[in-house]
Amino acid sequence: MFKLLKFLFKAIFNKKSKYTLQFIKVDGKWYANIEDWPAKYHKNTQMVFGANRLLDVFNTKGYDSIWANIYPNSDTVLGSVFLTKIKSKLFRGAFYQATYIKGNEIIDFPEEIWICPVTLFVLGRYPKRLTLQLWSCY
């Protein structure tokens, strides 16, 4: 419990303009690999309700790892995924609409993305906007 409170305190009071996070696919399921998280590949870090499918869409080479630079409340960057918050509840997570900009084309992801409350331990909040630059590696 103390370790989780330390995570939350750090996230709230040490906000950054850029976060780098790794997502790992284990047994067909995506997990956020959060540094120093108490349990590796814990069910609370599993990507579900659209977030898992978004990772699959951008995992074009079929790797078991995707990295993301995450920019809270930033402007859209060409070639990135742009998430706009639809609604949130403190202990129930947040729903986002995902848009991908490719050249002159704007592509809306067909479903909402749910981001769980673990986000509070990383970002300290549910930002109104998130810009994600994703890349795969082996």
Backbone as ProteinMPNN parsed JSONL, in Angstrom:
{"seq_chain_A": "MFKLLKFLFKAIFNKKSKYTLQFIKVDGKWYANIEDWPAKYHKNTQMVFGANRLLDVFNTKGYDSIWANIYPNSDTVLGSVFLTKIKSKLFRGAFYQATYIKGNEIIDFPEEIWICPVTLFVLGRYPKRLTLQLWSCY", "coords_chain_A": {"N_chain_A": [[0.826, -1.187, 0.0], [1.932, 1.257, 0.814], [3.841, 1.619, -1.179], [2.243, 2.042, -3.442], [1.0, 4.462, -2.727], [3.229, 6.096, -2.73], [3.835, 6.047, -5.464], [1.547, 7.384, -6.469], [1.739, 9.921, -5.224], [4.171, 10.833, -6.328], [3.437, 10.942, -9.054], [1.421, 12.906, -9.059], [2.701, 15.223, -8.106], [4.988, 15.489, -9.586], [4.775, 16.203, -12.337], [5.254, 15.691, -15.808], [6.165, 16.741, -19.152], [6.455, 14.834, -20.994], [6.172, 11.339, -21.195], [7.522, 8.084, -21.231], [6.562, 4.904, -22.098], [6.37, 1.375, -21.968], [4.656, -1.226, -23.628], [3.775, -4.56, -23.243], [3.204, -7.682, -24.787], [1.793, -10.535, -23.584], [1.001, -13.865, -23.679], [-1.034, -13.271, -25.531], [-2.225, -11.008, -24.458], [-2.16, -7.52, -23.758], [-0.055, -5.541, -21.681], [0.744, -2.761, -19.598], [4.005, -1.935, -18.993], [5.076, -0.897, -16.248], [7.512, 0.882, -14.672], [8.939, -0.223, -11.659], [6.468, -1.061, -10.686], [4.432, -2.765, -8.341], [3.665, -5.475, -9.037], [4.54, -7.44, -11.713], [3.079, -7.499, -14.94], [0.479, -7.398, -13.958], [-3.045, -7.747, -13.388], [-4.198, -5.228, -13.157], [-2.705, -3.636, -14.8], [-3.284, -4.415, -17.299], [-4.199, -3.941, -20.699], [-7.324, -3.133, -21.823], [-10.732, -2.993, -23.152], [-10.727, -1.56, -25.706], [-8.203, -0.248, -25.668], [-6.397, -2.341, -25.904], [-6.997, -3.264, -28.488], [-6.327, -1.014, -29.979], [-3.546, -0.993, -29.636], [-2.97, -3.395, -30.978], [-3.658, -2.663, -33.625], [-1.643, -0.82, -34.262], [0.558, -2.361, -34.061], [2.054, -3.368, -36.363], [4.054, -5.12, -37.201], [3.849, -7.321, -35.644], [5.198, -7.596, -33.222], [6.101, -8.3, -29.76], [6.223, -6.148, -28.164], [5.575, -2.753, -27.644], [6.441, 0.607, -27.725], [5.737, 3.802, -26.299], [5.754, 7.286, -26.576], [4.321, 9.586, -24.533], [2.398, 12.416, -24.467], [0.896, 14.543, -22.411], [-1.949, 16.674, -22.73], [-1.092, 17.966, -25.096], [-0.468, 19.367, -28.392], [-1.626, 18.014, -31.52], [0.468, 15.76, -33.229], [1.866, 15.03, -36.316], [1.369, 11.794, -37.606], [0.913, 10.601, -35.203], [-1.064, 9.158, -32.519], [-3.961, 10.599, -31.371], [-5.648, 11.295, -28.481], [-8.753, 12.166, -27.153], [-10.391, 13.207, -24.311], [-13.499, 11.922, -23.299], [-15.141, 11.367, -21.102], [-14.741, 11.03, -17.527], [-14.217, 9.383, -14.376], [-13.009, 9.591, -11.159], [-12.173, 7.13, -9.731], [-12.892, 5.243, -11.574], [-11.784, 5.351, -14.032], [-11.14, 6.614, -17.407], [-12.703, 7.568, -20.48], [-11.781, 7.776, -23.856], [-11.681, 9.24, -27.146], [-10.092, 8.086, -29.97], [-7.931, 9.32, -32.47], [-6.198, 9.149, -35.493], [-3.683, 10.648, -37.346], [-2.718, 10.659, -40.573], [-0.743, 11.672, -42.989], [-2.668, 13.732, -45.008], [-4.98, 12.718, -44.106], [-7.497, 12.07, -41.712], [-8.112, 9.707, -39.342], [-10.552, 8.121, -37.543], [-10.589, 6.094, -34.712], [-12.579, 3.196, -34.389], [-13.845, 2.673, -31.927], [-14.42, 3.631, -28.472], [-11.754, 4.316, -26.199], [-10.803, 2.923, -23.186], [-9.218, 4.013, -20.318], [-7.659, 2.92, -17.5], [-7.768, 3.468, -13.844], [-5.082, 3.169, -13.065], [-3.663, 4.899, -14.563], [-3.619, 7.261, -13.105], [-1.537, 6.79, -11.371], [0.625, 6.986, -12.98], [0.43, 9.309, -14.658], [-0.796, 11.086, -12.956], [-3.258, 12.218, -13.31], [-6.241, 12.398, -15.396], [-5.689, 13.443, -18.377], [-7.073, 16.029, -20.54], [-6.393, 15.793, -23.178], [-4.322, 13.513, -24.978], [-1.338, 12.805, -26.614], [0.075, 10.283, -28.483], [3.026, 8.795, -29.483], [3.798, 6.025, -31.15], [5.839, 3.105, -31.368], [7.166, 0.043, -32.576], [9.133, -2.705, -31.398], [11.417, -5.466, -31.327]], "CA_chain_A": [[0.0, 0.0, 0.0], [2.826, 2.409, 0.88], [4.481, 1.777, -2.487], [1.258, 2.643, -4.338], [0.85, 5.86, -2.339], [4.442, 6.762, -3.204], [3.608, 6.2, -6.907], [0.529, 8.406, -6.675], [2.317, 11.2, -4.813], [5.156, 11.206, -7.343], [2.734, 11.274, -10.302], [0.663, 14.147, -8.902], [3.552, 16.38, -7.848], [6.15, 15.499, -10.476], [4.216, 16.098, -13.686], [6.206, 15.903, -16.898], [5.537, 17.025, -20.442], [6.609, 13.626, -21.813], [6.355, 10.077, -20.495], [7.797, 6.971, -22.134], [6.002, 3.706, -21.491], [6.438, 0.176, -22.785], [3.543, -2.161, -23.544], [4.271, -5.907, -23.52], [2.149, -8.666, -25.066], [2.076, -11.812, -22.934], [-0.116, -14.792, -23.874], [-2.091, -12.616, -26.297], [-2.79, -9.874, -23.724], [-1.261, -6.38, -23.618], [0.119, -4.973, -20.346], [1.664, -1.637, -19.459], [5.175, -2.314, -18.195], [5.322, 0.303, -15.455], [8.738, 0.733, -13.878], [8.776, -0.362, -10.208], [5.112, -1.428, -10.278], [4.567, -3.879, -7.396], [3.501, -6.813, -9.621], [4.727, -7.405, -13.158], [1.961, -8.018, -15.734], [-0.656, -7.497, -13.052], [-4.31, -7.5, -14.083], [-4.499, -3.793, -13.156], [-1.955, -2.959, -15.864], [-3.693, -5.001, -18.586], [-4.896, -3.048, -21.621], [-8.621, -3.705, -22.166], [-11.782, -2.071, -23.604], [-10.298, -0.71, -26.809], [-6.765, 0.055, -25.613], [-5.712, -3.524, -26.439], [-7.18, -3.292, -29.942], [-5.532, 0.083, -30.534], [-2.162, -1.483, -29.7], [-2.899, -4.388, -32.066], [-3.707, -1.953, -34.905], [-0.361, -0.177, -34.521], [1.609, -3.372, -33.981], [2.018, -3.889, -37.737], [5.066, -6.163, -37.419], [3.547, -8.457, -34.786], [6.136, -7.709, -32.104], [5.526, -8.449, -28.428], [6.53, -4.944, -27.403], [5.339, -1.453, -28.27], [6.825, 1.742, -26.886], [4.967, 5.014, -26.565], [5.993, 8.576, -25.95], [3.003, 10.094, -24.187], [2.439, 13.851, -24.21], [-0.408, 15.0, -21.91], [-2.441, 18.001, -23.098], [-0.253, 18.565, -26.136], [-1.086, 19.47, -29.709], [-1.506, 16.861, -32.391], [1.719, 15.619, -33.964], [1.651, 14.199, -37.501], [1.769, 10.404, -37.461], [0.676, 10.156, -33.835], [-2.431, 8.891, -32.102], [-4.422, 11.702, -30.56], [-6.779, 10.876, -27.666], [-9.519, 13.259, -26.564], [-11.213, 12.67, -23.222], [-14.948, 12.023, -23.422], [-15.634, 11.453, -19.72], [-13.913, 10.318, -16.553], [-14.574, 9.348, -12.957], [-11.734, 9.416, -10.469], [-11.794, 5.746, -9.454], [-13.457, 4.358, -12.591], [-11.051, 5.515, -15.273], [-11.555, 7.638, -18.366], [-12.966, 7.147, -21.855], [-11.195, 8.674, -24.846], [-11.851, 8.984, -28.575], [-8.769, 8.054, -30.601], [-7.833, 9.775, -33.85], [-4.861, 8.978, -36.052], [-3.479, 11.547, -38.478], [-1.764, 10.069, -41.517], [-0.718, 12.585, -44.136], [-3.8, 14.661, -44.957], [-6.16, 11.952, -43.725], [-7.797, 11.908, -40.289], [-8.764, 8.411, -39.173], [-11.105, 7.919, -36.203], [-10.636, 4.712, -34.245], [-14.017, 2.903, -34.36], [-14.428, 2.483, -30.6], [-13.827, 4.416, -27.405], [-10.635, 3.705, -25.486], [-10.91, 3.105, -21.743], [-7.93, 4.041, -19.613], [-7.994, 2.583, -16.117], [-7.227, 4.351, -12.822], [-3.622, 3.076, -12.939], [-3.188, 6.119, -15.213], [-3.357, 8.247, -12.056], [-0.243, 6.491, -10.765], [1.665, 7.323, -13.952], [0.29, 10.701, -15.097], [-1.312, 11.91, -11.875], [-4.548, 12.776, -13.703], [-6.744, 11.996, -16.705], [-5.597, 14.668, -19.174], [-8.114, 16.27, -21.546], [-5.852, 15.288, -24.445], [-3.066, 12.761, -24.936], [-0.74, 12.501, -27.902], [0.917, 9.101, -28.36], [3.882, 8.387, -30.589], [3.992, 4.59, -30.914], [6.755, 2.374, -32.233], [7.339, -1.369, -32.207], [10.486, -3.279, -31.43], [11.4, -6.905, -31.073]], "C_chain_A": [[0.875, 1.258, 0.0], [3.466, 2.686, -0.477], [3.522, 2.429, -3.482], [1.03, 4.114, -4.003], [2.055, 6.686, -2.791], [4.338, 7.029, -4.708], [2.672, 7.371, -7.174], [1.067, 9.793, -6.335], [3.294, 11.711, -5.861], [4.475, 11.66, -8.631], [2.019, 12.616, -10.201], [1.59, 15.359, -8.826], [4.789, 16.463, -8.732], [5.681, 15.332, -11.921], [5.271, 16.45, -14.721], [5.444, 16.235, -18.173], [5.629, 15.816, -21.363], [6.865, 12.424, -20.9], [6.667, 9.024, -21.555], [7.367, 5.695, -21.418], [6.087, 2.552, -22.478], [5.187, -0.662, -22.542], [4.064, -3.51, -24.016], [3.073, -6.82, -23.779], [2.593, -10.013, -24.506], [0.832, -12.687, -23.074], [-1.315, -14.114, -24.537], [-2.735, -11.415, -25.62], [-1.734, -8.781, -23.569], [-1.251, -5.866, -22.176], [1.018, -3.744, -20.439], [2.791, -2.098, -18.545], [5.623, -1.07, -17.43], [6.495, 0.05, -14.521], [8.409, 0.744, -12.387], [7.347, -0.665, -9.761], [5.207, -2.676, -9.418], [4.445, -5.284, -7.992], [3.612, -6.714, -11.134], [3.552, -8.095, -13.858], [0.737, -8.299, -14.859], [-1.938, -7.163, -13.803], [-4.664, -6.012, -14.121], [-3.734, -3.03, -14.232], [-2.294, -3.529, -17.241], [-4.477, -3.981, -19.413], [-6.174, -3.749, -22.081], [-9.533, -2.616, -22.736], [-11.28, -1.058, -24.631], [-8.818, -0.413, -26.827], [-5.959, -1.114, -26.177], [-5.828, -3.581, -27.962], [-6.416, -2.163, -30.632], [-4.066, -0.334, -30.653], [-1.996, -2.507, -30.812], [-2.869, -3.714, -33.44], [-2.335, -1.358, -35.247], [0.827, -1.125, -34.39], [1.694, -4.094, -35.326], [3.007, -5.012, -37.99], [4.86, -7.372, -36.509], [4.515, -8.658, -33.639], [5.391, -7.858, -30.78], [5.78, -7.234, -27.555], [6.238, -3.705, -28.251], [5.734, -0.384, -27.257], [5.972, 2.933, -27.263], [5.577, 6.195, -25.843], [4.614, 9.175, -25.753], [3.151, 11.556, -23.782], [1.055, 14.302, -23.726], [-0.705, 16.434, -22.361], [-1.571, 18.712, -24.119], [-1.033, 18.647, -27.441], [-0.84, 18.197, -30.497], [-0.178, 16.891, -33.141], [1.462, 14.656, -35.12], [2.171, 12.785, -37.261], [1.547, 9.846, -36.075], [-0.793, 9.802, -33.634], [-2.814, 10.002, -31.134], [-5.675, 11.254, -29.813], [-7.443, 12.098, -27.043], [-10.467, 12.673, -25.531], [-12.688, 12.958, -23.466], [-15.554, 12.222, -22.039], [-14.695, 10.686, -18.814], [-14.559, 10.382, -15.175], [-13.321, 8.914, -12.226], [-11.322, 7.956, -10.297], [-12.365, 4.75, -10.455], [-12.786, 4.509, -13.951], [-11.628, 6.593, -16.166], [-11.759, 7.009, -19.734], [-12.446, 8.222, -22.797], [-11.619, 8.256, -26.247], [-10.469, 9.082, -29.197], [-8.876, 8.483, -32.058], [-6.382, 9.619, -34.281], [-4.745, 9.876, -37.272], [-2.359, 10.976, -39.337], [-1.795, 10.906, -42.789], [-1.814, 13.61, -43.998], [-5.073, 13.989, -44.46], [-6.285, 11.849, -42.206], [-8.62, 10.641, -40.139], [-9.245, 8.292, -37.728], [-11.1, 6.437, -35.878], [-12.098, 4.38, -33.982], [-14.64, 2.711, -32.975], [-13.741, 3.389, -29.59], [-12.714, 3.611, -26.752], [-10.84, 3.977, -24.0], [-9.516, 3.037, -21.153], [-8.238, 3.924, -18.129], [-7.352, 3.546, -15.114], [-5.721, 4.218, -12.565], [-2.969, 4.301, -13.595], [-2.848, 7.188, -14.184], [-1.992, 8.043, -11.417], [0.919, 6.818, -11.701], [1.618, 8.813, -14.29], [-0.224, 11.641, -14.011], [-2.684, 12.507, -12.153], [-5.028, 12.079, -14.98], [-6.721, 13.255, -17.573], [-6.748, 14.796, -20.176], [-7.686, 15.706, -22.893], [-4.558, 14.523, -24.159], [-2.591, 12.567, -26.367], [0.219, 11.348, -27.681], [1.725, 8.913, -29.633], [4.261, 6.941, -30.309], [5.037, 4.036, -31.867], [6.95, 0.976, -31.67], [8.809, -1.728, -32.21], [10.401, -4.743, -31.016], [12.013, -7.233, -29.745]], "O_chain_A": [[0.595, 2.212, -0.726], [3.616, 3.84, -0.877], [3.934, 3.273, -4.277], [0.882, 4.932, -4.91], [1.907, 7.842, -3.187], [4.708, 8.106, -5.176], [2.963, 8.238, -7.998], [0.861, 10.738, -7.096], [3.252, 12.882, -6.24], [4.886, 12.651, -9.234], [2.014, 13.385, -11.162], [1.302, 16.401, -9.413], [5.558, 17.419, -8.629], [6.133, 14.435, -12.634], [6.067, 17.371, -14.542], [4.232, 16.034, -18.259], [4.962, 15.771, -22.396], [7.665, 12.488, -19.967], [6.125, 9.077, -22.659], [7.761, 5.442, -20.279], [5.898, 2.737, -23.68], [4.718, -0.794, -21.411], [4.715, -3.602, -25.056], [2.06, -6.744, -23.084], [3.625, -10.558, -24.898], [-0.257, -12.305, -22.645], [-2.462, -14.35, -24.158], [-3.694, -10.854, -26.149], [-0.569, -9.063, -23.288], [-2.296, -5.769, -21.532], [1.938, -3.696, -21.255], [2.543, -2.595, -17.447], [6.447, -0.293, -17.912], [6.476, -0.864, -13.697], [7.686, 1.619, -11.912], [7.039, -0.54, -8.575], [5.99, -3.572, -9.733], [5.078, -6.208, -7.483], [2.853, -5.979, -11.765], [3.091, -9.148, -13.418], [0.061, -9.315, -15.017], [-1.915, -6.379, -14.752], [-5.366, -5.577, -15.034], [-4.081, -1.891, -14.542], [-1.664, -3.169, -18.235], [-5.314, -3.25, -18.883], [-6.115, -4.833, -22.661], [-9.145, -1.449, -22.795], [-11.399, 0.152, -24.436], [-8.223, -0.331, -27.901], [-4.952, -0.904, -26.853], [-4.86, -3.911, -28.646], [-5.915, -2.339, -31.742], [-3.421, -0.054, -31.663], [-0.987, -2.493, -31.518], [-2.131, -4.149, -34.325], [-1.918, -1.394, -36.405], [1.973, -0.721, -34.589], [1.433, -5.294, -35.409], [2.811, -5.793, -38.921], [5.612, -8.342, -36.59], [4.646, -9.77, -33.13], [4.196, -7.575, -30.694], [5.577, -7.284, -26.342], [6.611, -3.633, -29.422], [5.395, -0.473, -26.077], [5.534, 3.06, -28.407], [5.88, 6.124, -24.652], [3.828, 9.262, -26.697], [3.919, 11.894, -22.88], [0.135, 14.432, -24.534], [0.179, 17.291, -22.371], [-1.341, 19.917, -24.019], [-2.113, 18.072, -27.576], [0.047, 17.407, -30.173], [0.242, 17.94, -33.629], [0.9, 13.58, -34.917], [3.284, 12.603, -36.77], [1.954, 8.718, -35.796], [-1.645, 10.109, -34.469], [-2.078, 10.305, -30.196], [-6.663, 10.874, -30.441], [-6.77, 12.959, -26.475], [-11.245, 11.765, -25.825], [-13.074, 14.08, -23.794], [-16.369, 13.119, -21.826], [-13.951, 9.811, -19.258], [-15.326, 11.291, -14.856], [-12.65, 7.969, -12.639], [-10.214, 7.587, -10.686], [-12.328, 3.543, -10.215], [-13.186, 3.858, -14.916], [-12.483, 7.378, -15.755], [-11.083, 6.048, -20.102], [-12.642, 9.416, -22.572], [-11.88, 7.082, -26.509], [-9.754, 10.058, -28.972], [-9.783, 8.071, -32.782], [-5.46, 9.92, -33.523], [-5.618, 9.863, -38.139], [-1.22, 10.83, -38.896], [-2.751, 10.853, -43.562], [-1.893, 14.296, -42.979], [-6.127, 14.621, -44.401], [-5.31, 11.577, -41.506], [-9.691, 10.511, -40.732], [-8.442, 8.355, -36.796], [-11.555, 5.618, -36.677], [-12.808, 5.203, -33.403], [-15.862, 2.598, -32.87], [-12.626, 3.858, -29.817], [-12.735, 2.38, -26.755], [-11.03, 5.124, -23.596], [-8.738, 2.129, -21.447], [-8.985, 4.729, -17.572], [-6.493, 4.346, -15.483], [-5.14, 5.081, -11.907], [-1.861, 4.691, -13.228], [-1.892, 7.941, -14.367], [-1.36, 9.001, -10.973], [2.065, 6.916, -11.262], [2.636, 9.502, -14.22], [-0.098, 12.859, -14.135], [-3.22, 13.23, -11.315], [-4.307, 11.272, -15.567], [-7.652, 14.057, -17.507], [-7.323, 13.795, -20.604], [-8.511, 15.203, -23.657], [-3.812, 14.843, -23.233], [-3.38, 12.199, -27.237], [1.077, 11.409, -26.801], [1.169, 8.878, -30.731], [4.967, 6.659, -29.341], [5.114, 4.443, -33.027], [6.905, 0.759, -30.46], [9.616, -1.136, -32.927], [9.414, -5.18, -30.423], [12.081, -8.404, -29.369]]}, "name": "protein", "num_of_chains": 1, "seq": "MFKLLKFLFKAIFNKKSKYTLQFIKVDGKWYANIEDWPAKYHKNTQMVFGANRLLDVFNTKGYDSIWANIYPNSDTVLGSVFLTKIKSKLFRGAFYQATYIKGNEIIDFPEEIWICPVTLFVLGRYPKRLTLQLWSCY"}
